[in-house]
PDB file of C-alpha atoms and ligand atoms in Angstrom:
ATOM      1  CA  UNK H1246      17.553  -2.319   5.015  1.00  0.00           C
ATOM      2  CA  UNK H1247      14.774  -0.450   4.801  1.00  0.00           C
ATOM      3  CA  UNK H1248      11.536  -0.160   2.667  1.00  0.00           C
ATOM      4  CA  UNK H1249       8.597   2.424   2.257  1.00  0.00           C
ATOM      5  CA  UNK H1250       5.816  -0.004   0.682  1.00  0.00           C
ATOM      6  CA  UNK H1251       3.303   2.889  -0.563  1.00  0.00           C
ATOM      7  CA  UNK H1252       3.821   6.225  -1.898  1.00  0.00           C
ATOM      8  CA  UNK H1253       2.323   8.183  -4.394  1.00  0.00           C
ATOM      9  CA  UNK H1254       5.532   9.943  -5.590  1.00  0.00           C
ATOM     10  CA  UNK H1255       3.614  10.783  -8.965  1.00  0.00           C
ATOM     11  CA  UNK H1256       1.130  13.038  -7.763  1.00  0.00           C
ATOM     12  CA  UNK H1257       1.452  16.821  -8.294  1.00  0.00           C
ATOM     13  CA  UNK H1258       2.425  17.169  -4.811  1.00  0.00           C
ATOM     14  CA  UNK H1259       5.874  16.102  -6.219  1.00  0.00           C
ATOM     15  CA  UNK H1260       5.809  17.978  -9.517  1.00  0.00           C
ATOM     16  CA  UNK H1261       8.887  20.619  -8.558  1.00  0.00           C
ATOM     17  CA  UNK H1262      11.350  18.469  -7.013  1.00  0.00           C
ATOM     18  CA  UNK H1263      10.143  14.446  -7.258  1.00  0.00           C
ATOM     19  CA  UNK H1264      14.439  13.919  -7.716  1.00  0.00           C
ATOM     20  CA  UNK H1265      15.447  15.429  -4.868  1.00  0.00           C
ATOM     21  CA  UNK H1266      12.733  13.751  -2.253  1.00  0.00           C
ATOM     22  CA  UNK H1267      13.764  10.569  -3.881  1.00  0.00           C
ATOM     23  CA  UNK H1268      17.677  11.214  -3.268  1.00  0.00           C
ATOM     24  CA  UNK H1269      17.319  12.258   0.151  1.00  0.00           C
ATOM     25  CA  UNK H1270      15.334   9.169   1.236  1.00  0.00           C
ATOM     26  CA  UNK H1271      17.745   6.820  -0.105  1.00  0.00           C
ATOM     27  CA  UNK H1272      20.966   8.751   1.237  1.00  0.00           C
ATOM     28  CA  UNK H1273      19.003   8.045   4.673  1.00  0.00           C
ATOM     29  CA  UNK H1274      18.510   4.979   4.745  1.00  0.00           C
ATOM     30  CA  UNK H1275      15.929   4.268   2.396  1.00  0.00           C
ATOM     31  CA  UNK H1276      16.393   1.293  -0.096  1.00  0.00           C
ATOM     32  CA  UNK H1277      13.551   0.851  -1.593  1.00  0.00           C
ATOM     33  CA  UNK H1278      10.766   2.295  -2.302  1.00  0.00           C
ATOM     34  CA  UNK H1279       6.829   0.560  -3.895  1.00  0.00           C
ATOM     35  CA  UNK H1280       5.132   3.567  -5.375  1.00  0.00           C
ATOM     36  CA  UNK H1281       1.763   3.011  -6.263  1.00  0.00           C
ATOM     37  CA  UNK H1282      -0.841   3.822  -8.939  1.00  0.00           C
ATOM     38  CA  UNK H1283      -4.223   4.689  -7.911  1.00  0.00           C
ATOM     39  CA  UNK H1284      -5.964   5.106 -11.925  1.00  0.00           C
ATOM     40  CA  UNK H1285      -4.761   4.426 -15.280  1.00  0.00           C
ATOM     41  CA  UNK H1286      -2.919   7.752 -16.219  1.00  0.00           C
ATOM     42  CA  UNK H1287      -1.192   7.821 -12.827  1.00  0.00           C
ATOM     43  CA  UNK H1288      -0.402   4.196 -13.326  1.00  0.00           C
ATOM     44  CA  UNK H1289       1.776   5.034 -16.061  1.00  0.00           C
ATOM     45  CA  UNK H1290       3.745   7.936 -14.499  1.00  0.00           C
ATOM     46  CA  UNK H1291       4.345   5.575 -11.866  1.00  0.00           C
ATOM     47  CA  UNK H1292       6.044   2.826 -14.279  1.00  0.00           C
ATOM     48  CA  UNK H1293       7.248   5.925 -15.787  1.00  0.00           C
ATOM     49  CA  UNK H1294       9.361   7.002 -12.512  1.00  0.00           C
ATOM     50  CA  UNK H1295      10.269   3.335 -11.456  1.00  0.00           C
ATOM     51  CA  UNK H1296      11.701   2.787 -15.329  1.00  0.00           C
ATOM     52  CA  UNK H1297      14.249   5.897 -13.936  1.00  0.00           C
ATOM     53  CA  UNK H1298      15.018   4.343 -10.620  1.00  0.00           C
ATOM     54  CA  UNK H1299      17.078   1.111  -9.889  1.00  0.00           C
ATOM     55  CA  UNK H1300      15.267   1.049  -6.672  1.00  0.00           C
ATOM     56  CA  UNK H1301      12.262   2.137  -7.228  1.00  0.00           C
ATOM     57  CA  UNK H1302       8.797  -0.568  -8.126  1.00  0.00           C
ATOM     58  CA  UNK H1303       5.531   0.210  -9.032  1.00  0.00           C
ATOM     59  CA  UNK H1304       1.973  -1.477  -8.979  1.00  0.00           C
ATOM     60  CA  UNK H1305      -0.676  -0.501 -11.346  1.00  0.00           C
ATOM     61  CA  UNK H1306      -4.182  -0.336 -10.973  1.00  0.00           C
ATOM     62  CA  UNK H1307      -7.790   1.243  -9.887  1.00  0.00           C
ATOM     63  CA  UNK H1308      -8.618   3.076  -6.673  1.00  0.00           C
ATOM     64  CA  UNK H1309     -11.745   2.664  -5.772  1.00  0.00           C
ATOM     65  CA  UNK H1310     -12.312   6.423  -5.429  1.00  0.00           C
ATOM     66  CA  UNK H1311     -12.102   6.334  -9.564  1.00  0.00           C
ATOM     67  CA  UNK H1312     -13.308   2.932 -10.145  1.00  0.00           C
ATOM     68  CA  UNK H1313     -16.416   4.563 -11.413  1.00  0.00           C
ATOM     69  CA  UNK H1314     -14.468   6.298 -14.223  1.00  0.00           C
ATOM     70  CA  UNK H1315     -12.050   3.441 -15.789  1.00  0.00           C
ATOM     71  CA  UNK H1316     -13.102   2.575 -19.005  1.00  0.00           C
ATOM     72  CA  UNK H1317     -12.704  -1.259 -20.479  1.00  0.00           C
ATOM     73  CA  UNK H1318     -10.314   0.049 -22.550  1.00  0.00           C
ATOM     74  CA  UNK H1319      -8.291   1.372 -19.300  1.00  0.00           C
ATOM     75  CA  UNK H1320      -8.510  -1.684 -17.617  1.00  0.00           C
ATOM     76  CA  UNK H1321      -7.156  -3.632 -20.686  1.00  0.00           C
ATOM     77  CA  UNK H1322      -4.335  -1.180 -20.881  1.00  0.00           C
ATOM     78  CA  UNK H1323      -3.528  -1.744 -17.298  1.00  0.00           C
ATOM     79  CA  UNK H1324      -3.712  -5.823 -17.943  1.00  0.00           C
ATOM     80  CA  UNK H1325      -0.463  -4.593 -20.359  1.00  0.00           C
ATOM     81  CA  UNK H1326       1.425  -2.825 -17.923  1.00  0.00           C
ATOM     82  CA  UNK H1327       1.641  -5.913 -15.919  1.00  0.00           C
ATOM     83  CA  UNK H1328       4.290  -6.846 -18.512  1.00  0.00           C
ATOM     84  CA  UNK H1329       6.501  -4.264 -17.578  1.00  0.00           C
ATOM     85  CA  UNK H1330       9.691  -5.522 -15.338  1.00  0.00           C
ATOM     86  CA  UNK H1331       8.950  -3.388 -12.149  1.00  0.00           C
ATOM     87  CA  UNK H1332       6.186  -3.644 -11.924  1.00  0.00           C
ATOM     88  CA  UNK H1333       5.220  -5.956  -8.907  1.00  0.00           C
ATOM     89  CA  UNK H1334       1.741  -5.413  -7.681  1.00  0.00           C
ATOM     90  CA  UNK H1335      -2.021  -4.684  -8.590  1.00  0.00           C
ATOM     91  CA  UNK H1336      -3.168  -1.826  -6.337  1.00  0.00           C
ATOM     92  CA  UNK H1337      -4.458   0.266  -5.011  1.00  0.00           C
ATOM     93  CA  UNK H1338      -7.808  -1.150  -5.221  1.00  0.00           C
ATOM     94  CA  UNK H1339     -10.288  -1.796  -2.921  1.00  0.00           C
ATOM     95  CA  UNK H1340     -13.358  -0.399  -1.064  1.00  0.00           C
ATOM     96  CA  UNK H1341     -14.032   2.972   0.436  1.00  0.00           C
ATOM     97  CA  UNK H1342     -17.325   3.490   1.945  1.00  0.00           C
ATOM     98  CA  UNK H1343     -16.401   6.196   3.777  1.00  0.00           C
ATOM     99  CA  UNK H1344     -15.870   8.563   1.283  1.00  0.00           C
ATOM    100  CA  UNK H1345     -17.814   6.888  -1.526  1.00  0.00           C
ATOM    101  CA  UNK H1346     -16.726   8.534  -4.514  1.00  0.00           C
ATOM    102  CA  UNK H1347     -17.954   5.664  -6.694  1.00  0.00           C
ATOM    103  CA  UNK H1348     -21.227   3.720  -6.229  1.00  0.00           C
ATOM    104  CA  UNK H1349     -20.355   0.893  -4.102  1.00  0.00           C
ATOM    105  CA  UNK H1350     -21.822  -1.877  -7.118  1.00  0.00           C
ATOM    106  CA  UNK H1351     -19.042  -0.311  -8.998  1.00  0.00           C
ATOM    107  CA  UNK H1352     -16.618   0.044  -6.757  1.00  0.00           C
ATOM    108  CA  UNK H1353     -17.237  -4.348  -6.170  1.00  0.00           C
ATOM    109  CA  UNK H1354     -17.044  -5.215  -9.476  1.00  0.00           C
ATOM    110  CA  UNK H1355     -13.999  -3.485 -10.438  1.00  0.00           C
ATOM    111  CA  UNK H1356     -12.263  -4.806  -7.259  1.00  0.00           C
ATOM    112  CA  UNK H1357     -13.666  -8.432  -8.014  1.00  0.00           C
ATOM    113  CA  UNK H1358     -11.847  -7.657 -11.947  1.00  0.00           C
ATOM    114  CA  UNK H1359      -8.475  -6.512 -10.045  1.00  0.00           C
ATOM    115  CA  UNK H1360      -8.702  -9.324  -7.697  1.00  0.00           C
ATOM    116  CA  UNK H1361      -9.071 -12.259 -10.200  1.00  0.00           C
ATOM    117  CA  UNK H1362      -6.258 -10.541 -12.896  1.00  0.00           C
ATOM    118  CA  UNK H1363      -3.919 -10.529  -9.929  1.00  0.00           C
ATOM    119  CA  UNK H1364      -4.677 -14.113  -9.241  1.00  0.00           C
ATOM    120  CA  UNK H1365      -4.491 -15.373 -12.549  1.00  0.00           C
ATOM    121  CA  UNK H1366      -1.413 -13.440 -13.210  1.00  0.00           C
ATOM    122  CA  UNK H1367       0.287 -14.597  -9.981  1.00  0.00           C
ATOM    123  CA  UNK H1368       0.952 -10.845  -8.315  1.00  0.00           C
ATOM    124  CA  UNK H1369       0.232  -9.439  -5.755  1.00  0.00           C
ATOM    125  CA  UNK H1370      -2.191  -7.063  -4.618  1.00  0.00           C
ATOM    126  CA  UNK H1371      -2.073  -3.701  -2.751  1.00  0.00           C
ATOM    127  CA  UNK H1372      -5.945  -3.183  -0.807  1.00  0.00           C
ATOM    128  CA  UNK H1373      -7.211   0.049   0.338  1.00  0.00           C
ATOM    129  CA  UNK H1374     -10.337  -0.605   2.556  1.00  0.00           C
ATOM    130  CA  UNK H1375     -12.457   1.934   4.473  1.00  0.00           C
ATOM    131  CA  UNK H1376     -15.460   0.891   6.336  1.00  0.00           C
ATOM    132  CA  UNK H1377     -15.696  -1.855   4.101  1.00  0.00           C
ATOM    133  CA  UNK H1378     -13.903  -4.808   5.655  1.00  0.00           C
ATOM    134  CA  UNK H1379     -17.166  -6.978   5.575  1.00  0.00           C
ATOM    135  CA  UNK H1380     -17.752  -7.084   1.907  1.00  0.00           C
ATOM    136  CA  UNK H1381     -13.518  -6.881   1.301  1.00  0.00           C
ATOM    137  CA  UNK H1382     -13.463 -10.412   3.304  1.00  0.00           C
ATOM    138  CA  UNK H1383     -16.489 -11.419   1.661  1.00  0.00           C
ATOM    139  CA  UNK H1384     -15.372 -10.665  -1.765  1.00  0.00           C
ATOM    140  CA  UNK H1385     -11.958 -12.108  -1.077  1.00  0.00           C
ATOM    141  CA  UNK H1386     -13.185 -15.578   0.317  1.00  0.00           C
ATOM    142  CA  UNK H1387     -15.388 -15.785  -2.878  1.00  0.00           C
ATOM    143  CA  UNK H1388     -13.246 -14.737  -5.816  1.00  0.00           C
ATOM    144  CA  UNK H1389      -9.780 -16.065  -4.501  1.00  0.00           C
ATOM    145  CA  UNK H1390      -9.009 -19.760  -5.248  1.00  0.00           C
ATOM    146  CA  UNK H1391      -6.317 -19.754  -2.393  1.00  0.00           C
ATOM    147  CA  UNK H1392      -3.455 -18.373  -4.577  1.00  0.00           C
ATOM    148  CA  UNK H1393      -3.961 -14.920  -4.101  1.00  0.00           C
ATOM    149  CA  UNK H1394      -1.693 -12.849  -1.773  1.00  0.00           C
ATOM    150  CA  UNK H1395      -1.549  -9.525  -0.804  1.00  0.00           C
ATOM    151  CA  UNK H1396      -1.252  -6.633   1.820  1.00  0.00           C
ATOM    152  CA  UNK H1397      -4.289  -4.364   3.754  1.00  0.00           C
ATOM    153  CA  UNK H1398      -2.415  -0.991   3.287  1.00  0.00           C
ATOM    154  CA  UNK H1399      -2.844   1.383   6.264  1.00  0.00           C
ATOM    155  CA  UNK H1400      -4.984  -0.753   8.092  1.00  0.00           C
ATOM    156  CA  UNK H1401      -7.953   0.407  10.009  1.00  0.00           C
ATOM    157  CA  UNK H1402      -9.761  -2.928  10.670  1.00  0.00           C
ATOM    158  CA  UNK H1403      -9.691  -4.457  13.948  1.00  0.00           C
ATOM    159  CA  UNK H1404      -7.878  -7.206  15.189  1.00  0.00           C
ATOM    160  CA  UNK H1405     -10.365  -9.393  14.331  1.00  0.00           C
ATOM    161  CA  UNK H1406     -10.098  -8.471  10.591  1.00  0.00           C
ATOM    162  CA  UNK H1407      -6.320  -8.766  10.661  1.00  0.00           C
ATOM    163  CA  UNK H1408      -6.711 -12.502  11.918  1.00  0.00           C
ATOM    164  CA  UNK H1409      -8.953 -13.406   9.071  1.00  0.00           C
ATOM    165  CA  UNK H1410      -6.841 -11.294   6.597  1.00  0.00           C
ATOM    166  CA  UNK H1411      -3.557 -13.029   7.492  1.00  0.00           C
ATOM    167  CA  UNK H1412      -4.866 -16.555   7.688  1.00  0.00           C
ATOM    168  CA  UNK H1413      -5.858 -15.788   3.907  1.00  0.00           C
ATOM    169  CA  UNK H1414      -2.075 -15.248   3.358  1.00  0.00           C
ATOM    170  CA  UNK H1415      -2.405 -11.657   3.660  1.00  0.00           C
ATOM    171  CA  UNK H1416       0.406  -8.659   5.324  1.00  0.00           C
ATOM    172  CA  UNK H1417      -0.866  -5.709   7.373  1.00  0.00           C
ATOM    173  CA  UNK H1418       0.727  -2.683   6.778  1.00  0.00           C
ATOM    174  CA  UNK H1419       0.636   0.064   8.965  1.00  0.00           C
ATOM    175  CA  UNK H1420       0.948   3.858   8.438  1.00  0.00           C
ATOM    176  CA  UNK H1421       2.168   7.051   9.723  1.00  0.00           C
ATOM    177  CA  UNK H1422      -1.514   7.473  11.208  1.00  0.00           C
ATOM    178  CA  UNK H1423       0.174   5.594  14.013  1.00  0.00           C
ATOM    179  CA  UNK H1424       2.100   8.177  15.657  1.00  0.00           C
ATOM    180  CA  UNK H1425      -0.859  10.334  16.100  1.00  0.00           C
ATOM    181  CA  UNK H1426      -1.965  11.499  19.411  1.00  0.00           C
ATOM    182  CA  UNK H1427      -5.711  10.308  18.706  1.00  0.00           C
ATOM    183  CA  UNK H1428      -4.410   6.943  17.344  1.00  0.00           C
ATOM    184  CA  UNK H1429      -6.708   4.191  19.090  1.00  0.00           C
ATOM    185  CA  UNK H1430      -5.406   1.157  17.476  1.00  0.00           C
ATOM    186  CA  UNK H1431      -2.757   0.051  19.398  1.00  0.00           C
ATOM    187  CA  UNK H1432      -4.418  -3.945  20.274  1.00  0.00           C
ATOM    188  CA  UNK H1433      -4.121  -4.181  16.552  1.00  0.00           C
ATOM    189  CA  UNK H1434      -0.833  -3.803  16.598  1.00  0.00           C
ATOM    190  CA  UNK H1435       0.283  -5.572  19.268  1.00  0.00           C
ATOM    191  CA  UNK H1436      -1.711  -8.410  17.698  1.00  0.00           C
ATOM    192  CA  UNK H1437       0.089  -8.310  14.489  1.00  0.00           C
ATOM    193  CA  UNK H1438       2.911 -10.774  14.552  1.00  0.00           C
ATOM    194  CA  UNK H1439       6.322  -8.937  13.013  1.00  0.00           C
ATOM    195  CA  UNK H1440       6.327 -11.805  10.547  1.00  0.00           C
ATOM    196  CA  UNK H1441       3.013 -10.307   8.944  1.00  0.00           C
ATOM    197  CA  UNK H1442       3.922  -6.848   8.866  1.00  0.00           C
ATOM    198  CA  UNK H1443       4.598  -3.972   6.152  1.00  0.00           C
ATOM    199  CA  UNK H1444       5.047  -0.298   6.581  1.00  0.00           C
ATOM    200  CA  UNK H1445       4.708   2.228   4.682  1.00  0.00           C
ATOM    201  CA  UNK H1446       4.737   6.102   4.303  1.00  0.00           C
ATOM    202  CA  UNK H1447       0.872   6.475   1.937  1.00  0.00           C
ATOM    203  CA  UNK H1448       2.974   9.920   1.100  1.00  0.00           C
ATOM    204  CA  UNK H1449       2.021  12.476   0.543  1.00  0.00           C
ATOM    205  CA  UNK H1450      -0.568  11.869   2.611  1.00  0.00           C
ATOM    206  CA  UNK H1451      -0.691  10.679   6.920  1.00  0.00           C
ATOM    207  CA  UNK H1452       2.731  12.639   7.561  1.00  0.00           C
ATOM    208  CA  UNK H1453       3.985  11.347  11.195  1.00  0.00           C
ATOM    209  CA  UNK H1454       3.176  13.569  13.971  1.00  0.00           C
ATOM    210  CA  UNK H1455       5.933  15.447  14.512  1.00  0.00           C
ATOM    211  CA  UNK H1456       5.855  16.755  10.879  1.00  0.00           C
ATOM    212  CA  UNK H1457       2.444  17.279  10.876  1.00  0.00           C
ATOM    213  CA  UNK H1458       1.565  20.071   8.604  1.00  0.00           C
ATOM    214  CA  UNK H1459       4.181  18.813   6.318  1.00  0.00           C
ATOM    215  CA  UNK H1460       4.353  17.029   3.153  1.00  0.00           C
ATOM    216  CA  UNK H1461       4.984  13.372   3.599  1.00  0.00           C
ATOM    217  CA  UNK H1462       7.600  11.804   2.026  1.00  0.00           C
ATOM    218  CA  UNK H1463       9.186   7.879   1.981  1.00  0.00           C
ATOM    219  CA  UNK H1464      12.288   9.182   4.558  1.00  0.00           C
ATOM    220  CA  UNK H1465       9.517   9.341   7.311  1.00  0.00           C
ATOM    221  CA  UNK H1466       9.013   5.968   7.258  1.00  0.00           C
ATOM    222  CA  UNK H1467      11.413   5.940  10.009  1.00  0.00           C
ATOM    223  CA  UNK H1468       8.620   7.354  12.256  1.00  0.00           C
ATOM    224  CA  UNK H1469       6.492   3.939  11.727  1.00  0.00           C
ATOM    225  CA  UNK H1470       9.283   1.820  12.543  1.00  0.00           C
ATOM    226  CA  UNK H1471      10.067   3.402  15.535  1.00  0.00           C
ATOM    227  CA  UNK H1472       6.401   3.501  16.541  1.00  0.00           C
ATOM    228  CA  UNK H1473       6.082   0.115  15.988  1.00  0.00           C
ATOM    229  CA  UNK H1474       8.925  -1.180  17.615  1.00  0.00           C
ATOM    230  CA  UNK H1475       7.898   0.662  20.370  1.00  0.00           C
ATOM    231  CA  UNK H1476       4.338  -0.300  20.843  1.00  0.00           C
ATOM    232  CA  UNK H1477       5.788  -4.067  20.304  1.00  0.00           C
ATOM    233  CA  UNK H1478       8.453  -3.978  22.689  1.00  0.00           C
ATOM    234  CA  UNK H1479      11.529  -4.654  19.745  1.00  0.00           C
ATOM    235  CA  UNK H1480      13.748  -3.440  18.971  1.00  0.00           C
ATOM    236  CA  UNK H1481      14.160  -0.510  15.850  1.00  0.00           C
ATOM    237  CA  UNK H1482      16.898  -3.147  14.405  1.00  0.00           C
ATOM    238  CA  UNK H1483      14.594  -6.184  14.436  1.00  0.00           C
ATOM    239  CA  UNK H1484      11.399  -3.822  13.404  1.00  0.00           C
ATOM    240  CA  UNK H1485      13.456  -2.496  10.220  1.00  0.00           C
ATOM    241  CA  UNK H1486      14.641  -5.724   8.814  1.00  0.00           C
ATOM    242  CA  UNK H1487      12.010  -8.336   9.222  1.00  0.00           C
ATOM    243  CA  UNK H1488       9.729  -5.609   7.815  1.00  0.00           C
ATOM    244  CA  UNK H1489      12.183  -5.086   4.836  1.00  0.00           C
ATOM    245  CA  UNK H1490      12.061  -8.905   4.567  1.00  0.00           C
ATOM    246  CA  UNK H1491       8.807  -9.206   4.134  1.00  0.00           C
ATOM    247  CA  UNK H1492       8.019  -6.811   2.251  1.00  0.00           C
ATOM    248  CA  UNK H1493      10.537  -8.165  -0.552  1.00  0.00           C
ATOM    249  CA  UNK H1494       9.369 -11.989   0.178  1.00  0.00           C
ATOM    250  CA  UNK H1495       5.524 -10.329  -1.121  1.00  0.00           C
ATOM    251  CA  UNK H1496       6.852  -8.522  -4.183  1.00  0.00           C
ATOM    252  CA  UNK H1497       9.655 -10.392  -5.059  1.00  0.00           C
ATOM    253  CA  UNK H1498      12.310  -8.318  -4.610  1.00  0.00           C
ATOM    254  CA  UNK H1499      15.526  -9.676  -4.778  1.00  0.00           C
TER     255      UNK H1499
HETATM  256 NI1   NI B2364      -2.355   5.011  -1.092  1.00  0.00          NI
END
């Protein structure tokens, strides 16, 4: 079994033939697939797309690149969603001080919103962090009551970070980005124990390297695996179902 734990199947990048990338990663392998929303509107395409697929779930929620633009309204919309069977997560939200699209006081509060619906509500959430993992522990330690469980989606901390972040009752999930030539974060990896792990595809965006240049799509999830299993000394077999397991022990998949 096999499961790609973040895509973005409802952005444009998909627009001409979302039905056929979907079919060809689960005649290869592929059983399931999270896709995640990153604003309102997408949100709903994204419940839209996993009300046509049996295997298909969704989360809903606020990237912090458009945190700065989600009205109340929006977020109380997105409170409804929750309500809708496959839907499984709240995500992706987070911090990105990288690219800083919203001002970071925004970008905080909205996470800090995100983080205590998810809590209340008993789901978990899906965290994008860049250059942020200071104030996303700090947050976290503050807001959560102990009941709140997650995953760090393409990780980027440092091993360090991942400690803390799985002693909170968190997963790290790890990315195509890993099978790139500059890739620096093999420690991390290493110091990741299998039970803890996700992976994921982030498609359409951090396409493996040897389709670089490509779109990404859920299929080369494959790619992490093997990377993984590599850099870990396992086997592909042992990679591909404990991270399947865990992956449906987070969002309840059955
Ligand atoms: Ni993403």
């Amino acid at each position: 079994m096999l499961i790609d734990s973040h895509s973005h199947l409802q952005f444009s990048q998909y627009e001409d033939d979302i039905d056929t990338v979907i079919e060809r990663s689960f005649k290869n392998g592929i059983d399931y697939i999270i896709n995640v929303g990153t604003n309102y509107e997408d949100s709903i395409k994204s419940v839209e797309l996993a009300d046509r697929y049996d295997n298909i779930f969704t989360s809903v929620g606020v990237h912090p690149h458009d945190s700065a633009k989600m009205s109340e309204s929006e977020f109380n919309d997105i409170v409804e969603l929750l309500n809708m069977k496959k839907v499984v997560a709240v995500g992706e939200i987070g911090l990105d001080y990288y690219k800083c699209y919203s001002p970071r006081e925004v970008q905080k509060e909205i996470f800090k919103k995100f983080l205590n619906l998810a809590e209340n509500k008993n789901i978990p959430v899906i965290i994008h962090n860049r250059a942020a993992s200071e104030d996303i522990k700090k947050i976290i330690y503050k807001e959560s009551n102990g009941r709140l469980i997650g995953v760090m989606h393409c990780f980027s901390g440092d091993e360090k970070f991942a400690k803390d972040m799985i002693k909170l009752g968190f997963y790290i999930s790890f990315a195509g980005n890993i099978t790139y030539r500059s890739f620096k974060n093999e420690e991390v990896i290493k110091s990741v124990p299998i039970e803890r792990i996700l992976i994921e595809t982030d498609c359409p965006f951090l396409t493996p390297e040897s389709k670089r240049g490509e779109r990404n799509e859920p299929l080369n999830v494959w790619f992490v695996v093997e990377k993984i299993a590599q850099i870990k000394d396992l086997s592909f077999k042992v990679v591909e179902r404990i991270t399947s397991e865990n992956a449906c022990k987070l969002f309840g998949i059955e």
